[in-house]
Coordinates of C-alpha atoms in Angstrom, one line a residue:
Chain A
X1 CA 15.6 26.5 7.9
X2 CA 13.6 25.3 10.7
X3 CA 11.0 28.2 10.7
X4 CA 10.6 27.5 7.1
X5 CA 9.9 23.8 7.9
X6 CA 7.7 24.3 10.6
X7 CA 5.5 26.9 8.3
X8 CA 4.9 24.0 5.6
X9 CA 4.4 21.3 8.1
X10 CA 2.7 23.3 10.9
X11 CA 3.8 20.6 13.9
X12 CA 1.6 21.5 16.9
X13 CA 2.7 23.4 19.6
X14 CA 2.4 22.0 23.4
X15 CA -0.7 23.8 24.3
X16 CA -2.4 23.1 21.3
X17 CA -2.0 19.3 21.7
X18 CA -2.4 19.0 25.6
X19 CA -6.1 19.0 25.4
X20 CA -6.6 16.2 22.7
X21 CA -3.7 14.2 23.7
X22 CA -5.8 11.5 25.5
X23 CA -5.0 7.7 25.7
X24 CA -3.2 7.9 22.2
X25 CA 0.2 9.5 22.2
X26 CA 0.2 11.5 25.3
X27 CA 3.5 13.1 26.0
X28 CA 5.1 12.9 22.4
X29 CA 3.6 16.1 21.6
X30 CA 5.7 17.9 24.3
X31 CA 7.5 21.0 23.3
X32 CA 10.5 20.4 21.2
X33 CA 13.4 21.4 23.4
X34 CA 12.8 19.2 26.4
X35 CA 15.0 20.2 29.1
X36 CA 17.5 17.6 29.7
X37 CA 17.4 17.6 33.5
X38 CA 13.7 17.3 33.8
X39 CA 13.7 14.7 31.2
X40 CA 16.3 12.8 33.4
X41 CA 14.0 13.3 36.5
X42 CA 11.2 11.7 34.6
X43 CA 13.3 8.7 33.4
X44 CA 14.6 8.1 37.0
X45 CA 11.1 7.7 37.8
X46 CA 9.8 5.6 34.7
X47 CA 12.8 3.3 34.2
X48 CA 12.4 -0.4 34.9
X49 CA 13.5 -0.9 38.3
X50 CA 15.5 -3.9 38.0
X51 CA 17.3 -2.8 35.0
X52 CA 19.9 -6.1 34.8
X53 CA 17.0 -8.4 35.2
X54 CA 14.9 -6.7 32.5
X55 CA 17.7 -6.5 30.2
X56 CA 18.7 -10.1 30.5
X57 CA 15.1 -11.4 30.1
X58 CA 14.4 -9.3 27.0
X59 CA 14.9 -12.2 24.5
X60 CA 13.4 -12.3 21.2
X61 CA 13.1 -15.0 18.5
X62 CA 14.6 -13.6 15.4
X63 CA 12.5 -12.4 12.7
X64 CA 13.0 -11.0 9.2
Chain B
X1 CA 9.9 9.5 -16.4
X2 CA 10.2 8.0 -12.9
X3 CA 6.9 6.4 -11.9
X4 CA 4.9 7.5 -8.7
X5 CA 6.6 6.2 -5.8
X6 CA 3.9 4.3 -4.1
X7 CA 5.2 3.3 -0.7
X8 CA 4.5 1.3 2.6
X9 CA 6.2 0.2 5.8
X10 CA 6.0 -3.3 7.6
X11 CA 6.8 -3.4 11.3
X12 CA 7.7 -6.4 13.2
X13 CA 7.5 -5.6 16.9
X14 CA 9.5 -7.0 19.6
X15 CA 7.2 -8.8 22.2
X16 CA 7.4 -9.9 25.8
X17 CA 5.0 -11.8 28.0
X18 CA 5.5 -10.7 31.7
X19 CA 4.1 -13.2 34.5
X20 CA 3.6 -16.4 32.7
X21 CA 5.2 -18.8 30.5
X22 CA 3.4 -18.1 27.1
X23 CA 5.6 -18.5 24.0
X24 CA 5.8 -15.5 21.5
X25 CA 3.9 -17.0 18.7
X26 CA 0.9 -17.5 21.0
X27 CA 1.6 -14.1 22.8
X28 CA 1.4 -12.4 19.2
X29 CA -1.8 -14.1 18.2
X30 CA -3.5 -12.8 21.4
X31 CA -2.4 -9.5 20.4
X32 CA -3.4 -9.4 16.7
X33 CA -6.7 -11.2 17.6
X34 CA -7.4 -8.7 20.1
X35 CA -7.6 -5.8 17.8
X36 CA -9.6 -7.8 15.5
X37 CA -12.2 -9.0 18.0
X38 CA -12.2 -5.8 19.9
X39 CA -12.6 -3.4 17.2
X40 CA -14.1 -5.1 14.2
X41 CA -15.0 -8.0 12.2
X42 CA -12.0 -9.8 10.9
X43 CA -11.2 -10.4 7.4
X44 CA -8.9 -13.3 6.5
X45 CA -5.8 -12.5 4.2
X46 CA -5.8 -14.1 0.7
X47 CA -2.3 -16.0 0.1
X48 CA -3.1 -16.8 -3.6
X49 CA -0.6 -14.2 -5.2
X50 CA 2.3 -14.7 -2.3
X51 CA 5.5 -15.5 -3.6
X52 CA 8.1 -14.5 -1.2
X53 CA 10.8 -17.2 -2.7
X54 CA 10.8 -15.5 -6.2
X55 CA 14.0 -13.6 -6.9
X56 CA 14.5 -10.4 -9.1
X57 CA 17.4 -12.1 -10.6
X58 CA 15.2 -14.6 -12.3
X59 CA 15.1 -17.8 -10.4
X60 CA 12.4 -18.9 -7.6
X61 CA 13.0 -20.8 -4.4
X62 CA 9.3 -21.2 -3.9
X63 CA 9.5 -24.8 -4.4
X64 CA 11.9 -25.2 -1.7
X65 CA 10.3 -23.4 1.0
X66 CA 8.3 -25.1 3.7
X67 CA 4.6 -23.7 4.1
X68 CA 4.8 -21.1 6.9
X69 CA 1.8 -22.5 8.6
X70 CA 2.1 -20.7 11.7
X71 CA 2.3 -17.4 10.0
X72 CA -1.1 -18.2 8.6
X73 CA -2.9 -18.5 12.0
X74 CA -3.6 -15.1 12.3
X75 CA -3.9 -12.8 9.4
X76 CA -6.3 -10.0 8.9
X77 CA -6.8 -7.1 6.8
X78 CA -8.1 -3.7 8.5
X79 CA -10.5 -1.2 7.5
X80 CA -7.7 1.3 6.9
X81 CA -6.3 -1.3 4.4
X82 CA -3.4 -2.3 6.4
X83 CA -2.3 -6.0 7.2
X84 CA -2.0 -7.2 10.6
X85 CA -0.6 -10.6 11.4
X86 CA 1.8 -12.9 12.8
X87 CA 5.0 -13.5 11.3
X88 CA 8.2 -15.0 12.8
X89 CA 7.0 -15.0 16.5
X90 CA 6.2 -11.2 16.1
X91 CA 3.1 -9.4 15.8
X92 CA 3.6 -7.4 12.4
X93 CA 1.7 -4.6 10.8
X94 CA 2.0 -3.3 7.2
X95 CA 0.6 0.0 6.3
X96 CA -1.7 0.2 3.3
X97 CA -0.2 1.4 0.4
X98 CA 0.5 5.2 0.4
X99 CA 1.2 7.9 -2.2
X100 CA 3.7 10.2 -0.2
X101 CA 6.0 10.0 2.6
X102 CA 3.9 12.1 4.6
X103 CA 1.0 9.7 4.3
X104 CA 3.4 6.9 5.1
X105 CA 4.3 8.3 8.4
X106 CA 0.4 8.9 9.3
X107 CA -0.3 5.1 8.5
X108 CA 2.9 4.1 10.4
X109 CA 1.7 6.2 13.5
X110 CA -1.7 4.6 13.1
X111 CA -0.2 1.2 13.3
X112 CA 1.5 2.3 16.4
X113 CA -2.1 3.1 17.9
X114 CA -3.3 -0.2 16.5
X115 CA -0.7 -1.9 18.6
X116 CA -1.3 0.2 21.5
X117 CA -5.0 -0.6 21.3
X118 CA -4.2 -4.3 20.9
X119 CA -1.9 -4.3 24.1
X120 CA -4.7 -2.6 26.1
X121 CA -7.3 -5.0 25.0
X122 CA -5.3 -8.1 25.5
X123 CA -4.1 -7.2 28.7
X124 CA -7.6 -6.5 30.1
X125 CA -8.1 -10.2 29.3
X126 CA -5.0 -11.6 30.9
X127 CA -4.9 -12.8 34.7
X128 CA -3.8 -9.4 36.8
X129 CA -0.1 -10.4 37.1
X130 CA 0.3 -11.1 33.6
X131 CA 1.0 -8.3 30.7
X132 CA 2.2 -8.3 27.0
X133 CA 4.4 -5.5 26.2
X134 CA 5.4 -4.6 22.9
X135 CA 8.4 -2.8 21.5
X136 CA 9.1 -0.8 18.2
X137 CA 12.7 -1.7 18.0
X138 CA 14.9 -4.3 15.7
X139 CA 17.2 -6.0 18.1
X140 CA 17.1 -7.6 21.5
X141 CA 20.7 -6.7 22.2
X142 CA 21.6 -10.7 22.0
X143 CA 22.0 -11.3 18.3
X144 CA 18.4 -11.5 17.5
X145 CA 17.0 -9.3 15.1
X146 CA 13.4 -8.6 13.6
X147 CA 12.7 -6.0 10.7
X148 CA 11.2 -2.9 9.8
X149 CA 10.7 -2.9 6.0
X150 CA 9.8 -0.5 3.4
X151 CA 8.4 -0.8 0.0
X152 CA 8.5 1.2 -3.1
X153 CA 6.9 1.0 -6.5
X154 CA 9.7 1.0 -9.1
X155 CA 9.5 0.6 -13.0
X156 CA 10.2 -2.9 -14.3
X157 CA 12.2 -1.1 -17.2
X158 CA 14.9 0.1 -14.7
X159 CA 17.7 -2.7 -14.7
X160 CA 17.5 -4.2 -11.3
X161 CA 21.3 -4.4 -11.0
X162 CA 21.2 -0.7 -11.6
X163 CA 18.9 0.0 -8.6
X164 CA 20.7 -2.4 -6.4
X165 CA 24.1 -0.8 -7.0
X166 CA 23.0 2.8 -6.8
X167 CA 20.3 2.5 -3.7
X168 CA 23.0 0.7 -1.8
X169 CA 24.9 4.0 -1.4
X170 CA 22.0 5.6 0.1
X171 CA 21.2 2.6 2.4
X172 CA 24.5 2.6 3.8
X173 CA 24.8 6.2 4.5
X174 CA 21.2 7.2 5.3
X175 CA 21.7 5.8 8.8
X176 CA 23.2 8.9 10.0
X177 CA 19.6 10.3 10.1
X178 CA 17.4 7.2 10.3
X179 CA 19.4 5.1 12.6
X180 CA 17.2 4.4 15.8
X181 CA 20.4 4.2 17.9
X182 CA 21.7 1.0 20.0
X183 CA 23.6 0.8 23.2
X184 CA 26.4 -2.2 22.3
X185 CA 27.4 -4.2 19.5
X186 CA 25.9 -7.6 18.1
X187 CA 28.2 -8.4 15.2
X188 CA 30.0 -11.7 16.0
X189 CA 33.4 -10.5 14.8
X190 CA 33.5 -7.2 16.5
X191 CA 31.8 -8.2 19.8
X192 CA 34.3 -10.8 20.3
X193 CA 37.2 -8.3 20.2
X194 CA 35.8 -7.1 23.9
X195 CA 37.0 -3.6 24.6
X196 CA 37.6 -2.3 20.8
X197 CA 33.9 -2.4 20.3
X198 CA 31.9 0.8 20.5
X199 CA 29.4 1.2 23.4
X200 CA 26.8 3.1 21.2
X201 CA 26.0 2.9 17.6
X202 CA 23.8 4.9 15.2
X203 CA 21.8 1.7 14.1
X204 CA 19.7 -1.3 15.5
X205 CA 20.3 -3.3 12.4
X206 CA 23.8 -2.4 10.9
X207 CA 25.3 -5.4 12.8
X208 CA 23.2 -7.9 11.0
X209 CA 24.0 -7.3 7.3
X210 CA 26.4 -9.8 5.9
X211 CA 25.8 -9.7 2.0
X212 CA 25.4 -7.0 -0.5
X213 CA 22.6 -8.7 -2.5
X214 CA 20.4 -11.6 -2.0
X215 CA 17.0 -13.2 -1.2
X216 CA 17.3 -14.0 2.6
X217 CA 15.5 -11.7 5.1
X218 CA 16.3 -13.8 8.4
X219 CA 19.8 -15.1 7.8
X220 CA 22.7 -13.6 6.3
X221 CA 20.9 -10.7 5.5
X222 CA 21.9 -8.7 2.4
X223 CA 21.8 -4.7 2.1
X224 CA 19.6 -5.0 -1.0
X225 CA 16.8 -7.6 -0.8
X226 CA 16.1 -9.2 -4.2
X227 CA 12.4 -10.5 -3.5
X228 CA 10.4 -10.3 -6.6
X229 CA 7.0 -10.0 -5.5
X230 CA 5.5 -7.0 -6.7
X231 CA 1.9 -7.5 -5.5
X232 CA 0.6 -5.5 -8.7
X233 CA 1.4 -5.8 -12.5
X234 CA 4.4 -7.7 -12.8
X235 CA 5.0 -6.6 -16.4
X236 CA 5.2 -2.9 -15.6
X237 CA 6.5 -2.8 -12.0
X238 CA 8.8 -3.9 -9.4
X239 CA 8.2 -3.4 -5.5
X240 CA 11.7 -2.8 -4.0
X241 CA 11.4 -4.4 -0.6
X242 CA 14.1 -2.8 1.6
X243 CA 15.3 -4.7 4.7
X244 CA 18.1 -2.3 5.6
X245 CA 16.3 0.0 7.7
X246 CA 15.5 0.5 11.3
X247 CA 12.0 1.2 12.9
X248 CA 11.8 4.9 13.9
X249 CA 10.1 6.3 16.9
X250 CA 10.6 9.9 15.4
X251 CA 8.1 10.7 12.9
X252 CA 10.5 13.1 11.0
X253 CA 12.9 10.2 10.9
X254 CA 10.3 8.1 9.1
X255 CA 9.5 11.0 7.1
X256 CA 13.2 11.3 5.8
X257 CA 13.8 7.6 5.6
X258 CA 10.8 7.1 3.3
X259 CA 11.1 10.5 1.5
X260 CA 14.8 10.6 0.6
X261 CA 14.7 7.0 -0.4
X262 CA 11.7 7.7 -2.9
X263 CA 13.4 10.7 -4.2
X264 CA 16.8 8.7 -4.7
X265 CA 14.7 5.8 -6.5
X266 CA 13.0 8.4 -8.7
X267 CA 16.7 9.7 -9.7
X268 CA 17.7 6.2 -10.5
X269 CA 14.8 5.5 -12.9
X270 CA 15.6 8.8 -14.7
X271 CA 19.1 7.8 -14.8
X272 CA 20.3 10.9 -12.7
X273 CA 22.1 9.0 -9.8
X274 CA 25.6 10.6 -9.6
X275 CA 27.4 7.3 -11.2
X276 CA 30.8 7.9 -9.3
X277 CA 28.6 7.8 -5.7
X278 CA 29.4 4.1 -5.4
X279 CA 30.8 2.7 -2.2
X280 CA 33.4 0.0 -2.7
X281 CA 32.8 -2.3 0.3
X282 CA 29.3 -1.6 1.3
X283 CA 28.9 -4.6 3.9
X284 CA 31.9 -3.4 5.9
X285 CA 30.9 0.3 5.3
X286 CA 27.1 -0.5 7.0
X287 CA 28.9 -1.3 10.1
X288 CA 32.0 1.1 10.2
X289 CA 29.4 4.0 9.8
X290 CA 27.0 2.7 12.4
X291 CA 29.8 2.1 14.8
X292 CA 31.1 6.0 15.0
X293 CA 28.7 8.1 16.4
X294 CA 31.3 10.9 15.9
X295 CA 30.5 10.6 12.2
X296 CA 34.2 11.0 11.3
X297 CA 34.6 7.4 9.7
X298 CA 35.3 7.7 6.0
X299 CA 34.8 4.7 3.5
X300 CA 36.3 4.2 0.2
X301 CA 34.4 4.8 -2.9
X302 CA 34.6 3.2 -6.3
X303 CA 36.5 6.3 -7.7
X304 CA 39.2 6.0 -5.2
X305 CA 37.9 8.8 -2.7
X306 CA 37.6 8.3 1.0
X307 CA 34.1 10.2 2.2
X308 CA 32.3 10.1 5.4
X309 CA 28.4 9.1 5.6
X310 CA 27.7 12.9 6.0
X311 CA 29.6 13.8 2.8
X312 CA 28.2 11.2 0.7
X313 CA 24.8 12.2 1.9
X314 CA 25.5 15.9 1.0
X315 CA 26.3 14.9 -2.4
X316 CA 23.2 12.8 -2.9
X317 CA 21.2 15.8 -1.4
X318 CA 22.9 18.4 -4.2
X319 CA 22.1 15.7 -6.8
X320 CA 18.6 15.6 -5.6
X321 CA 18.1 19.3 -5.5
X322 CA 19.4 19.5 -9.4
X323 CA 17.3 16.6 -10.2
X324 CA 14.2 18.2 -8.7
X325 CA 15.0 21.5 -10.9
X326 CA 15.5 19.5 -14.0
X327 CA 12.5 16.8 -13.6
X328 CA 10.5 18.1 -10.8
X329 CA 9.4 15.8 -7.9
X330 CA 5.8 14.7 -9.2
X331 CA 7.0 11.1 -8.7
X332 CA 7.3 11.8 -4.9
X333 CA 4.3 14.6 -4.8
X334 CA 5.8 18.0 -5.6
X335 CA 4.9 19.6 -2.2
X336 CA 5.9 16.7 -0.2
X337 CA 8.9 16.2 -2.3
X338 CA 9.9 19.9 -1.7
X339 CA 9.5 19.5 2.3
X340 CA 11.6 16.3 2.2
X341 CA 14.6 18.4 0.5
X342 CA 14.2 21.1 3.0
X343 CA 14.3 18.8 6.0
X344 CA 17.2 16.7 4.4
X345 CA 19.3 19.7 4.1
X346 CA 18.4 20.7 7.7
X347 CA 19.2 17.4 9.1
X348 CA 22.6 17.2 7.3
X349 CA 23.5 20.8 8.4
X350 CA 22.5 20.1 12.0
X351 CA 24.5 16.6 12.1
X352 CA 27.5 18.6 10.6
X353 CA 27.6 21.6 13.1
X354 CA 26.4 19.8 16.1
X355 CA 24.3 16.3 16.1
X356 CA 22.8 17.4 19.5
X357 CA 21.0 20.2 17.4
X358 CA 18.9 17.3 15.7
X359 CA 17.9 15.6 18.8
X360 CA 14.4 16.7 18.1
X361 CA 14.3 14.5 14.8
X362 CA 17.0 11.8 14.9
X363 CA 16.3 8.8 17.0
X364 CA 19.9 7.9 17.5
X365 CA 20.8 11.4 18.8
X366 CA 17.6 11.6 21.0
X367 CA 18.6 8.1 22.6
X368 CA 22.4 9.2 23.0
X369 CA 21.4 12.3 24.5
X370 CA 19.4 10.5 27.4
X371 CA 22.0 7.8 27.7
X372 CA 24.8 10.3 28.0
X373 CA 22.9 12.6 30.4
X374 CA 21.7 9.6 32.6
X375 CA 25.6 8.3 32.6
X376 CA 26.9 11.6 33.7
X377 CA 24.0 12.1 36.4
X378 CA 24.4 8.8 38.2
X379 CA 28.3 8.3 37.5
X380 CA 28.0 5.2 35.4
X381 CA 30.3 3.1 33.1
X382 CA 29.3 2.3 29.5
X383 CA 28.6 -1.2 30.2
X384 CA 25.9 -0.5 32.8
X385 CA 22.5 -2.5 32.6
X386 CA 20.7 0.6 33.0
X387 CA 21.8 2.1 29.6
X388 CA 20.7 -1.1 27.6
X389 CA 17.2 -0.8 29.7
X390 CA 17.2 2.9 28.4
X391 CA 17.9 1.6 24.8
X392 CA 15.1 -1.0 25.2
X393 CA 12.5 1.3 26.9
X394 CA 12.9 3.9 24.3
X395 CA 10.7 1.8 22.2
X396 CA 8.3 0.8 24.8
X397 CA 4.9 1.2 23.1
X398 CA 3.2 1.8 26.7
X399 CA 2.5 5.0 26.9
X400 CA 3.4 5.3 30.4
X401 CA 6.6 3.7 30.0
X402 CA 8.2 4.7 26.5
X403 CA 11.0 7.1 26.7
X404 CA 10.8 8.4 23.0
X405 CA 7.3 9.7 24.0
X406 CA 9.2 11.8 26.7
X407 CA 12.3 12.6 24.4
X408 CA 10.9 15.8 22.6
X409 CA 10.5 14.5 19.2
X410 CA 8.9 16.8 16.6
X411 CA 5.4 15.6 15.6
X412 CA 4.3 15.7 12.0
X413 CA 0.7 14.1 12.4
X414 CA -2.4 15.5 14.1
X415 CA -3.6 13.3 16.6
X416 CA -7.2 13.0 15.4
X417 CA -5.9 12.4 12.1
X418 CA -3.7 9.2 13.3
X419 CA -6.9 8.2 15.3
X420 CA -9.1 8.4 12.4
X421 CA -6.2 6.6 10.1
X422 CA -6.7 3.5 12.4
X423 CA -9.8 2.7 10.5
X424 CA -10.0 4.9 7.5
X425 CA -7.8 4.1 4.5
X426 CA -5.6 6.5 2.4
X427 CA -7.6 8.2 -0.3
X428 CA -4.5 8.2 -2.8
X429 CA -4.2 4.5 -3.6
X430 CA -5.9 1.0 -4.2
X431 CA -5.9 0.9 -0.4
X432 CA -9.0 3.1 -0.7
X433 CA -11.2 0.4 -2.3
X434 CA -9.7 -2.2 0.0
X435 CA -10.7 -0.3 3.2
X436 CA -14.0 1.0 2.0
X437 CA -15.5 -2.2 0.7
X438 CA -14.2 -3.9 4.2
X439 CA -15.9 -1.0 6.0
X440 CA -19.2 -1.0 4.0
X441 CA -19.8 -4.9 3.5
X442 CA -17.7 -6.8 5.9
X443 CA -19.7 -9.8 5.7
X444 CA -19.4 -10.1 1.9
X445 CA -15.7 -9.5 1.6
X446 CA -14.3 -13.1 2.4
X447 CA -10.7 -12.3 1.6
X448 CA -8.4 -9.7 0.6
X449 CA -4.8 -9.1 0.0
X450 CA -2.8 -6.3 -1.9
X451 CA -3.9 -7.0 -5.4
X452 CA -7.4 -8.5 -5.1
X453 CA -10.5 -8.5 -3.0
X454 CA -12.7 -11.6 -3.0
X455 CA -16.3 -11.0 -2.5
X456 CA -19.1 -13.8 -1.4
X457 CA -22.1 -12.6 -3.7
X458 CA -25.7 -14.1 -2.7
X459 CA -26.6 -16.4 -5.4
X460 CA -23.4 -15.7 -7.5
X461 CA -20.9 -17.2 -5.5
X462 CA -17.2 -16.1 -5.1
X463 CA -16.0 -13.0 -7.2
X464 CA -12.4 -11.7 -7.2
X465 CA -11.7 -8.3 -8.2
X466 CA -8.2 -7.9 -9.2
X467 CA -6.4 -4.6 -8.6
X468 CA -2.9 -5.0 -10.4
X469 CA -2.7 -0.9 -10.5
X470 CA -1.7 0.6 -7.2
X471 CA -3.1 4.1 -8.2
X472 CA -6.4 2.9 -9.2
X473 CA -9.3 2.1 -6.8
X474 CA -8.5 5.8 -5.5
X475 CA -11.1 7.9 -4.0
X476 CA -11.2 10.2 -6.8
X477 CA -11.6 7.0 -9.3
X478 CA -14.1 4.9 -7.5
X479 CA -15.2 7.2 -4.4
X480 CA -18.4 8.1 -6.2
X481 CA -19.3 4.8 -7.5
X482 CA -18.9 3.2 -3.9
X483 CA -21.2 5.8 -2.5
X484 CA -23.8 5.2 -5.1
X485 CA -23.8 1.4 -4.5
X486 CA -26.1 -0.1 -2.0
X487 CA -25.0 -3.7 -2.4
X488 CA -21.7 -5.6 -3.0
X489 CA -23.9 -6.9 -5.9
X490 CA -24.9 -3.7 -7.2
X491 CA -20.7 -2.7 -6.9
X492 CA -19.6 -5.7 -8.9
X493 CA -22.2 -5.0 -11.6
X494 CA -21.1 -1.7 -12.1
X495 CA -17.5 -1.8 -11.4
X496 CA -16.4 -2.3 -15.1
X497 CA -13.0 -1.4 -16.1
X498 CA -11.9 0.5 -13.0
X499 CA -9.0 -1.5 -12.2

């Protein structure tokens, strides 16, 4: 099933997208099966440093 | 026969201003203005045909609503046919009208890039220590929600009560593949019980639905919204305004959300919705289903059966396959519709066998995978603030911070196509006319809205071009005409009965 879908939709592969992924979407085009360990390594790096303060200060006015 | 399912998505973005005391309305205005001023001339939105208080059940609240002055402060139409504005203290972008689910995904993605570009331009103009950050999510984790609404063209001849009852089944159960996932619970009754509340749930929005049907969008939200504001010929059409969905980071989730809903609506119009598939208590069911990510919770159906959301979705999928065989899928575009059916089956089978197998297409699964992995790696409790931080940051629109961009989600749209769609309208709907005249003659178009464009013609004054048909004004119908006209006066002289 997934192979069939890929053919009709033609999602781009990792290598195809690296060259043109400029300021727009960057890493969204990474390969589909991102290894969990390397993903968690990256999250350790980019996660807001003071999580408690960040979560506390994220307050929104209600919308629709 | 079912009518073509013209559709679109409106997204309210969460917004924070770091390094200063600036209220969110001002911050949202800075964002929307940044794009208008940084990219192209701004054209104002025309409010003449707005009636958000008009109810599909036949009465109107318009006389009782206060004018929303603040929402009219910043309100622009973009050359891709989208509307970009400030609403309820959030920046909001509505895609142009699209003909298919795939096109809707493309313009939702273009909206994301417009928002990213706005952040970049706005932040360049702010003091060094200040920054505006936007989030494509639907809740702050503290009981405040903001929406991601879908819109679908439906026939006025189909009784609204039938649409409402039958589509509710889909709205309640589709969250298993289009829920964006949330750490924690915000529903007052359950949150108050403390330990019994789940630490993770399928949907951002499920905690906020309190009624089956109604006109409200900000308080006591209903599963089916009755706003009757078609933005097109009101004798022939309705616009079903859907407030019961999450904003998705996954393109495939957006594709499935819009694609399956469009097919189910076509089935309802052709009277092919399985009549027995009605949930007895949908308001409770929305939360029960969202609060159980093992997907085992069964809800009572009107025929007495107890079905899980997955079972309900399998039955809907089977009915859709039979419908497609009998009626075809032209209402949703034959080839896109077939792709929706394939992916619908694929995601349901994946959720049934092992939800983690669809972590590349379902947002809640992608988020759960990260949160569970992080919990194990660092030996955390489920109430650790870092898990909620991951939840929020999954939706961060900054490329260098966004966790969804790192989660390995499958991509449907080519990057160059997305970037082009930030300024080019879809060719398949009246948005083509709106976007193209804005590109060609930005100074002659003084206002525009969904169903009209107002031109200021030298020596002739203001001329309104009404567009009551969403599928006129397309590239096929007016592309040549627009190309041969040198001036807007020329266009208006030749336009005749194109709309």
